[in-house]
PDB file of C-alpha atoms in Angstrom:
ATOM      1  CA  ALA A   1      83.528 101.817  88.815  1.00  0.00           C
ATOM      2  CA  GLN A   2      87.298 101.794  88.884  1.00  0.00           C
ATOM      3  CA  ARG A   3      89.389  99.716  91.230  1.00  0.00           C
ATOM      4  CA  VAL A   4      93.109  99.219  91.840  1.00  0.00           C
ATOM      5  CA  THR A   5      94.499  96.168  93.596  1.00  0.00           C
ATOM      6  CA  GLN A   6      97.981  95.751  94.993  1.00  0.00           C
ATOM      7  CA  PRO A   7      98.072  92.160  96.226  1.00  0.00           C
ATOM      8  CA  GLU A   8     101.200  92.505  98.350  1.00  0.00           C
ATOM      9  CA  LYS A   9     101.020  94.602 101.472  1.00  0.00           C
ATOM     10  CA  LEU A  10     104.685  93.912 102.287  1.00  0.00           C
ATOM     11  CA  LEU A  11     107.583  93.029 100.029  1.00  0.00           C
ATOM     12  CA  SER A  12     111.139  92.361 101.185  1.00  0.00           C
ATOM     13  CA  VAL A  13     114.156  91.910  98.962  1.00  0.00           C
ATOM     14  CA  PHE A  14     117.910  92.111  99.336  1.00  0.00           C
ATOM     15  CA  LYS A  15     120.005  94.853  97.832  1.00  0.00           C
ATOM     16  CA  GLY A  16     120.880  94.060  94.239  1.00  0.00           C
ATOM     17  CA  ALA A  17     117.961  91.689  93.748  1.00  0.00           C
ATOM     18  CA  PRO A  18     115.225  92.357  91.196  1.00  0.00           C
ATOM     19  CA  VAL A  19     111.966  93.704  92.523  1.00  0.00           C
ATOM     20  CA  GLU A  20     108.450  93.697  91.105  1.00  0.00           C
ATOM     21  CA  LEU A  21     105.513  95.409  92.756  1.00  0.00           C
ATOM     22  CA  LYS A  22     102.244  94.153  91.384  1.00  0.00           C
ATOM     23  CA  CYS A  23      99.294  96.293  90.410  1.00  0.00           C
ATOM     24  CA  ASN A  24      96.046  95.162  88.810  1.00  0.00           C
ATOM     25  CA  TYR A  25      93.156  97.372  87.889  1.00  0.00           C
ATOM     26  CA  SER A  26      89.583  97.121  86.785  1.00  0.00           C
ATOM     27  CA  TYR A  27      88.026  99.819  84.703  1.00  0.00           C
ATOM     28  CA  SER A  28      85.734  99.546  81.734  1.00  0.00           C
ATOM     29  CA  GLY A  29      87.073 102.594  79.940  1.00  0.00           C
ATOM     30  CA  SER A  30      90.516 103.813  78.982  1.00  0.00           C
ATOM     31  CA  PRO A  31      92.691 104.323  82.070  1.00  0.00           C
ATOM     32  CA  GLU A  32      95.858 106.157  82.793  1.00  0.00           C
ATOM     33  CA  LEU A  33      98.090 104.529  85.381  1.00  0.00           C
ATOM     34  CA  PHE A  34     100.567 106.001  87.836  1.00  0.00           C
ATOM     35  CA  TRP A  35     102.961 104.900  90.514  1.00  0.00           C
ATOM     36  CA  TYR A  36     103.350 107.140  93.565  1.00  0.00           C
ATOM     37  CA  VAL A  37     105.963 106.683  96.267  1.00  0.00           C
ATOM     38  CA  GLN A  38     106.188 107.845  99.844  1.00  0.00           C
ATOM     39  CA  TYR A  39     109.595 107.698 101.499  1.00  0.00           C
ATOM     40  CA  SER A  40     109.875 107.790 105.269  1.00  0.00           C
ATOM     41  CA  ARG A  41     108.777 111.178 106.657  1.00  0.00           C
ATOM     42  CA  GLN A  42     108.282 112.604 103.167  1.00  0.00           C
ATOM     43  CA  ARG A  43     105.168 113.494 101.268  1.00  0.00           C
ATOM     44  CA  LEU A  44     103.562 111.419  98.578  1.00  0.00           C
ATOM     45  CA  GLN A  45     105.185 112.026  95.204  1.00  0.00           C
ATOM     46  CA  LEU A  46     104.798 110.826  91.653  1.00  0.00           C
ATOM     47  CA  LEU A  47     107.319 108.173  90.634  1.00  0.00           C
ATOM     48  CA  LEU A  48     106.237 107.513  87.092  1.00  0.00           C
ATOM     49  CA  ARG A  49     103.215 107.479  84.852  1.00  0.00           C
ATOM     50  CA  HIS A  50     102.202 105.307  81.972  1.00  0.00           C
ATOM     51  CA  ILE A  51     101.813 108.086  79.419  1.00  0.00           C
ATOM     52  CA  SER A  52     105.373 109.309  79.897  1.00  0.00           C
ATOM     53  CA  ARG A  53     106.917 105.870  79.385  1.00  0.00           C
ATOM     54  CA  GLU A  54     109.922 106.999  81.422  1.00  0.00           C
ATOM     55  CA  SER A  55     112.339 105.133  83.625  1.00  0.00           C
ATOM     56  CA  ILE A  56     112.681 106.914  86.943  1.00  0.00           C
ATOM     57  CA  LYS A  57     115.344 105.882  89.486  1.00  0.00           C
ATOM     58  CA  GLY A  58     115.720 102.662  87.512  1.00  0.00           C
ATOM     59  CA  PHE A  59     112.030 101.780  87.812  1.00  0.00           C
ATOM     60  CA  THR A  60     109.861 100.949  84.831  1.00  0.00           C
ATOM     61  CA  ALA A  61     106.239  99.958  84.478  1.00  0.00           C
ATOM     62  CA  ASP A  62     104.418  98.604  81.473  1.00  0.00           C
ATOM     63  CA  LEU A  63     100.705  98.857  81.005  1.00  0.00           C
ATOM     64  CA  ASN A  64      99.297  95.487  79.973  1.00  0.00           C
ATOM     65  CA  LYS A  65      95.717  96.080  78.918  1.00  0.00           C
ATOM     66  CA  GLY A  66      95.091  92.405  78.266  1.00  0.00           C
ATOM     67  CA  GLU A  67      95.983  91.450  81.817  1.00  0.00           C
ATOM     68  CA  THR A  68      94.848  94.823  83.220  1.00  0.00           C
ATOM     69  CA  SER A  69      98.144  95.170  85.038  1.00  0.00           C
ATOM     70  CA  PHE A  70     100.719  97.885  85.599  1.00  0.00           C
ATOM     71  CA  HIS A  71     103.496  96.201  87.536  1.00  0.00           C
ATOM     72  CA  LEU A  72     106.479  98.245  88.738  1.00  0.00           C
ATOM     73  CA  LYS A  73     109.891  96.707  88.175  1.00  0.00           C
ATOM     74  CA  LYS A  74     113.512  97.400  88.969  1.00  0.00           C
ATOM     75  CA  PRO A  75     116.317  95.035  88.038  1.00  0.00           C
ATOM     76  CA  PHE A  76     118.602  95.840  90.985  1.00  0.00           C
ATOM     77  CA  ALA A  77     116.998  97.138  94.169  1.00  0.00           C
ATOM     78  CA  GLN A  78     118.801  99.663  96.355  1.00  0.00           C
ATOM     79  CA  GLU A  79     118.349 100.334 100.065  1.00  0.00           C
ATOM     80  CA  GLU A  80     117.081 103.836  99.281  1.00  0.00           C
ATOM     81  CA  ASP A  81     114.170 102.268  97.388  1.00  0.00           C
ATOM     82  CA  SER A  82     112.619 101.249 100.701  1.00  0.00           C
ATOM     83  CA  ALA A  83     109.297 103.085 100.827  1.00  0.00           C
ATOM     84  CA  MET A  84     105.545 102.767 100.444  1.00  0.00           C
ATOM     85  CA  TYR A  85     104.457 102.443  96.827  1.00  0.00           C
ATOM     86  CA  TYR A  86     100.976 103.196  95.555  1.00  0.00           C
ATOM     87  CA  CYS A  87      99.548 102.322  92.194  1.00  0.00           C
ATOM     88  CA  ALA A  88      96.884 104.767  91.028  1.00  0.00           C
ATOM     89  CA  LEU A  89      94.418 105.073  88.177  1.00  0.00           C
ATOM     90  CA  MET A  90      92.853 108.073  86.540  1.00  0.00           C
ATOM     91  CA  ARG A  91      90.153 108.074  83.940  1.00  0.00           C
ATOM     92  CA  ALA A  92      91.531 109.209  80.589  1.00  0.00           C
ATOM     93  CA  GLY A  93      89.898 111.735  78.366  1.00  0.00           C
ATOM     94  CA  GLY A  94      89.929 114.854  80.462  1.00  0.00           C
ATOM     95  CA  THR A  95      86.860 114.057  82.556  1.00  0.00           C
ATOM     96  CA  SER A  96      88.645 112.677  85.578  1.00  0.00           C
ATOM     97  CA  TYR A  97      88.720 116.093  87.224  1.00  0.00           C
ATOM     98  CA  GLY A  98      91.530 115.307  89.573  1.00  0.00           C
ATOM     99  CA  LYS A  99      90.283 111.967  90.820  1.00  0.00           C
ATOM    100  CA  LEU A 100      92.992 109.393  91.417  1.00  0.00           C
ATOM    101  CA  THR A 101      91.928 105.939  92.551  1.00  0.00           C
ATOM    102  CA  PHE A 102      94.664 104.397  94.661  1.00  0.00           C
ATOM    103  CA  GLY A 103      95.546 100.841  95.544  1.00  0.00           C
ATOM    104  CA  GLN A 104      96.162  99.934  99.158  1.00  0.00           C
ATOM    105  CA  GLY A 105      99.901 100.307  98.802  1.00  0.00           C
ATOM    106  CA  THR A 106     102.924  98.013  99.114  1.00  0.00           C
ATOM    107  CA  ILE A 107     105.655  98.574 101.672  1.00  0.00           C
ATOM    108  CA  LEU A 108     108.960  97.697 100.048  1.00  0.00           C
ATOM    109  CA  THR A 109     111.918  96.951 102.286  1.00  0.00           C
ATOM    110  CA  VAL A 110     115.332  96.483 100.744  1.00  0.00           C
ATOM    111  CA  HIS A 111     117.761  94.771 103.088  1.00  0.00           C
ATOM    112  CA  PRO A 112     121.527  95.372 102.895  1.00  0.00           C
TER     113      PRO A 112
ATOM    114  CA  LYS B   1     108.913 127.153  94.124  1.00  0.00           C
ATOM    115  CA  ALA B   2     107.168 126.466  97.407  1.00  0.00           C
ATOM    116  CA  GLY B   3     105.307 123.186  97.622  1.00  0.00           C
ATOM    117  CA  VAL B   4     101.740 122.538  98.652  1.00  0.00           C
ATOM    118  CA  THR B   5     101.150 123.609 102.227  1.00  0.00           C
ATOM    119  CA  GLN B   6      98.456 122.437 104.596  1.00  0.00           C
ATOM    120  CA  THR B   7      97.407 123.903 107.888  1.00  0.00           C
ATOM    121  CA  PRO B   8      97.155 122.917 110.592  1.00  0.00           C
ATOM    122  CA  ARG B   9      99.370 119.859 110.553  1.00  0.00           C
ATOM    123  CA  TYR B  10      97.661 118.262 113.552  1.00  0.00           C
ATOM    124  CA  LEU B  11      94.209 118.631 115.028  1.00  0.00           C
ATOM    125  CA  ILE B  12      92.399 117.009 117.911  1.00  0.00           C
ATOM    126  CA  LYS B  13      88.641 117.379 118.078  1.00  0.00           C
ATOM    127  CA  THR B  14      85.788 115.683 119.889  1.00  0.00           C
ATOM    128  CA  ARG B  15      82.750 113.987 118.409  1.00  0.00           C
ATOM    129  CA  GLY B  16      80.087 116.359 117.225  1.00  0.00           C
ATOM    130  CA  GLN B  17      82.442 119.255 116.592  1.00  0.00           C
ATOM    131  CA  GLN B  18      83.291 120.629 113.200  1.00  0.00           C
ATOM    132  CA  VAL B  19      86.673 121.263 111.657  1.00  0.00           C
ATOM    133  CA  THR B  20      88.131 123.285 108.798  1.00  0.00           C
ATOM    134  CA  LEU B  21      91.345 122.331 107.049  1.00  0.00           C
ATOM    135  CA  SER B  22      93.272 124.583 104.708  1.00  0.00           C
ATOM    136  CA  CYS B  23      95.365 123.910 101.622  1.00  0.00           C
ATOM    137  CA  SER B  24      97.531 126.350  99.694  1.00  0.00           C
ATOM    138  CA  PRO B  25      98.469 125.022  96.253  1.00  0.00           C
ATOM    139  CA  ILE B  26     101.679 125.614  94.378  1.00  0.00           C
ATOM    140  CA  SER B  27     101.681 129.056  92.824  1.00  0.00           C
ATOM    141  CA  GLY B  28      99.958 128.941  89.454  1.00  0.00           C
ATOM    142  CA  HIS B  29      98.140 125.689  90.123  1.00  0.00           C
ATOM    143  CA  ARG B  30      94.392 125.986  89.739  1.00  0.00           C
ATOM    144  CA  SER B  31      93.178 122.500  90.578  1.00  0.00           C
ATOM    145  CA  VAL B  32      93.035 121.235  94.151  1.00  0.00           C
ATOM    146  CA  SER B  33      92.021 117.712  95.095  1.00  0.00           C
ATOM    147  CA  TRP B  34      91.417 116.351  98.581  1.00  0.00           C
ATOM    148  CA  TYR B  35      91.976 112.806  99.806  1.00  0.00           C
ATOM    149  CA  GLN B  36      91.340 110.973 103.047  1.00  0.00           C
ATOM    150  CA  GLN B  37      93.926 108.408 104.129  1.00  0.00           C
ATOM    151  CA  THR B  38      93.122 105.784 106.761  1.00  0.00           C
ATOM    152  CA  PRO B  39      94.786 102.447 107.591  1.00  0.00           C
ATOM    153  CA  GLY B  40      91.623 100.554 106.728  1.00  0.00           C
ATOM    154  CA  GLN B  41      90.429 102.291 103.572  1.00  0.00           C
ATOM    155  CA  GLY B  42      93.700 103.670 102.247  1.00  0.00           C
ATOM    156  CA  LEU B  43      93.650 106.793 100.099  1.00  0.00           C
ATOM    157  CA  GLN B  44      90.189 107.867  99.034  1.00  0.00           C
ATOM    158  CA  PHE B  45      89.224 110.807  96.863  1.00  0.00           C
ATOM    159  CA  LEU B  46      87.028 113.396  98.523  1.00  0.00           C
ATOM    160  CA  PHE B  47      86.562 116.146  95.940  1.00  0.00           C
ATOM    161  CA  GLU B  48      88.268 118.386  93.420  1.00  0.00           C
ATOM    162  CA  TYR B  49      88.007 122.122  92.869  1.00  0.00           C
ATOM    163  CA  PHE B  50      88.965 124.176  89.877  1.00  0.00           C
ATOM    164  CA  SER B  51      88.352 127.892  89.462  1.00  0.00           C
ATOM    165  CA  GLU B  52      86.245 127.955  92.632  1.00  0.00           C
ATOM    166  CA  THR B  53      83.953 125.202  91.316  1.00  0.00           C
ATOM    167  CA  GLN B  54      83.628 121.683  92.621  1.00  0.00           C
ATOM    168  CA  ARG B  55      83.911 119.478  89.576  1.00  0.00           C
ATOM    169  CA  ASN B  56      84.159 116.036  91.100  1.00  0.00           C
ATOM    170  CA  LYS B  57      83.106 114.431  94.341  1.00  0.00           C
ATOM    171  CA  GLY B  58      83.912 111.098  95.928  1.00  0.00           C
ATOM    172  CA  ASN B  59      81.617 108.844  97.873  1.00  0.00           C
ATOM    173  CA  PHE B  60      81.530 110.679 101.194  1.00  0.00           C
ATOM    174  CA  PRO B  61      78.566 111.940 103.203  1.00  0.00           C
ATOM    175  CA  GLY B  62      77.391 115.512 102.982  1.00  0.00           C
ATOM    176  CA  ARG B  63      79.172 116.302 106.251  1.00  0.00           C
ATOM    177  CA  PHE B  64      82.278 116.650 104.117  1.00  0.00           C
ATOM    178  CA  SER B  65      82.355 119.850 102.116  1.00  0.00           C
ATOM    179  CA  GLY B  66      84.874 122.192 100.635  1.00  0.00           C
ATOM    180  CA  ARG B  67      85.430 125.361  98.761  1.00  0.00           C
ATOM    181  CA  GLN B  68      88.039 127.141  96.736  1.00  0.00           C
ATOM    182  CA  PHE B  69      88.903 130.792  96.750  1.00  0.00           C
ATOM    183  CA  SER B  70      89.862 133.047  93.882  1.00  0.00           C
ATOM    184  CA  ASN B  71      93.556 132.618  94.727  1.00  0.00           C
ATOM    185  CA  SER B  72      93.094 128.829  94.371  1.00  0.00           C
ATOM    186  CA  ARG B  73      93.514 128.203  98.083  1.00  0.00           C
ATOM    187  CA  SER B  74      91.069 125.581  99.266  1.00  0.00           C
ATOM    188  CA  GLU B  75      89.422 124.611 102.501  1.00  0.00           C
ATOM    189  CA  MET B  76      87.569 121.506 103.476  1.00  0.00           C
ATOM    190  CA  ASN B  77      85.093 121.286 106.291  1.00  0.00           C
ATOM    191  CA  VAL B  78      83.815 118.316 108.207  1.00  0.00           C
ATOM    192  CA  SER B  79      80.765 118.877 110.371  1.00  0.00           C
ATOM    193  CA  THR B  80      79.410 116.729 113.187  1.00  0.00           C
ATOM    194  CA  LEU B  81      82.649 114.816 113.533  1.00  0.00           C
ATOM    195  CA  GLU B  82      82.570 111.067 114.084  1.00  0.00           C
ATOM    196  CA  LEU B  83      85.286 108.817 115.448  1.00  0.00           C
ATOM    197  CA  GLY B  84      85.691 107.321 111.987  1.00  0.00           C
ATOM    198  CA  ASP B  85      86.709 110.689 110.586  1.00  0.00           C
ATOM    199  CA  SER B  86      90.087 110.322 112.248  1.00  0.00           C
ATOM    200  CA  ALA B  87      92.486 110.256 109.339  1.00  0.00           C
ATOM    201  CA  LEU B  88      95.246 111.985 107.456  1.00  0.00           C
ATOM    202  CA  TYR B  89      93.744 114.485 105.040  1.00  0.00           C
ATOM    203  CA  LEU B  90      95.856 115.197 102.001  1.00  0.00           C
ATOM    204  CA  CYS B  91      95.432 117.839  99.399  1.00  0.00           C
ATOM    205  CA  ALA B  92      97.081 117.866  96.010  1.00  0.00           C
ATOM    206  CA  SER B  93      97.401 120.583  93.428  1.00  0.00           C
ATOM    207  CA  SER B  94      97.991 120.532  89.696  1.00  0.00           C
ATOM    208  CA  LEU B  95      98.154 123.119  86.966  1.00  0.00           C
ATOM    209  CA  VAL B  96      94.811 122.026  85.628  1.00  0.00           C
ATOM    210  CA  ALA B  97      92.900 118.840  86.317  1.00  0.00           C
ATOM    211  CA  GLY B  98      93.672 116.077  83.903  1.00  0.00           C
ATOM    212  CA  VAL B  99      95.824 113.120  83.151  1.00  0.00           C
ATOM    213  CA  SER B 100      98.799 114.999  81.820  1.00  0.00           C
ATOM    214  CA  ASN B 101      99.110 117.190  84.880  1.00  0.00           C
ATOM    215  CA  GLU B 102     100.988 115.781  87.812  1.00  0.00           C
ATOM    216  CA  GLN B 103      99.369 116.111  91.213  1.00  0.00           C
ATOM    217  CA  PHE B 104     101.677 117.486  93.893  1.00  0.00           C
ATOM    218  CA  PHE B 105     100.752 116.476  97.404  1.00  0.00           C
ATOM    219  CA  GLY B 106     100.949 118.377 100.625  1.00  0.00           C
ATOM    220  CA  PRO B 107     102.197 116.925 103.914  1.00  0.00           C
ATOM    221  CA  GLY B 108      98.685 116.356 105.184  1.00  0.00           C
ATOM    222  CA  THR B 109      96.656 117.307 108.228  1.00  0.00           C
ATOM    223  CA  ARG B 110      96.362 114.604 110.877  1.00  0.00           C
ATOM    224  CA  LEU B 111      92.875 114.778 112.405  1.00  0.00           C
ATOM    225  CA  THR B 112      92.123 112.865 115.570  1.00  0.00           C
ATOM    226  CA  VAL B 113      88.530 112.679 116.766  1.00  0.00           C
ATOM    227  CA  LEU B 114      88.046 111.703 120.400  1.00  0.00           C
TER     228      LEU B 114
END
């Protein structure tokens, strides 16, 4: 079975401070990891995914298979980063058939 | 390009009734996945459809069912509603199911069971 854990339900930082949203997963096979974000009154949307190795809106995430983690980081938080963030896992290899397993989410608040 | 649309946006039903929710994917997308979102359980996968076939199913009772039409539009049905079925139901579409295809989410249907 696959499981995603986001240990922090709430995270508050000040504008300009570094931010790290933690994500740990358990899965015996080869996973693909994603971060989704939901801004206030907007729909859930993809922020970034492991396979793309991109930096989106200043956010990066590195897959650490040894620690089974996929933490989301940004060196300087902005007020517009305030949102709900979900870490999600999909089974690699083309047999996932659309199934994303989500963590419980972390509400990030960036104070001015 | 129009995004994923879901209808209705809000529904109020009573226990024992049944409900049908609709999802129209982005044009050209053939895979539709459904999720249930509740404060207690978070986002949980219900099922996925591709080319009118259910290819994956989450751990939900048989009261939850769905289907997909030839135009890729999908419906999900919940029969014999229970109070615990109150949730936000999200659908997501992608070109084809798979890791490399981003899932685009709809705004959700808020179901309240009284």
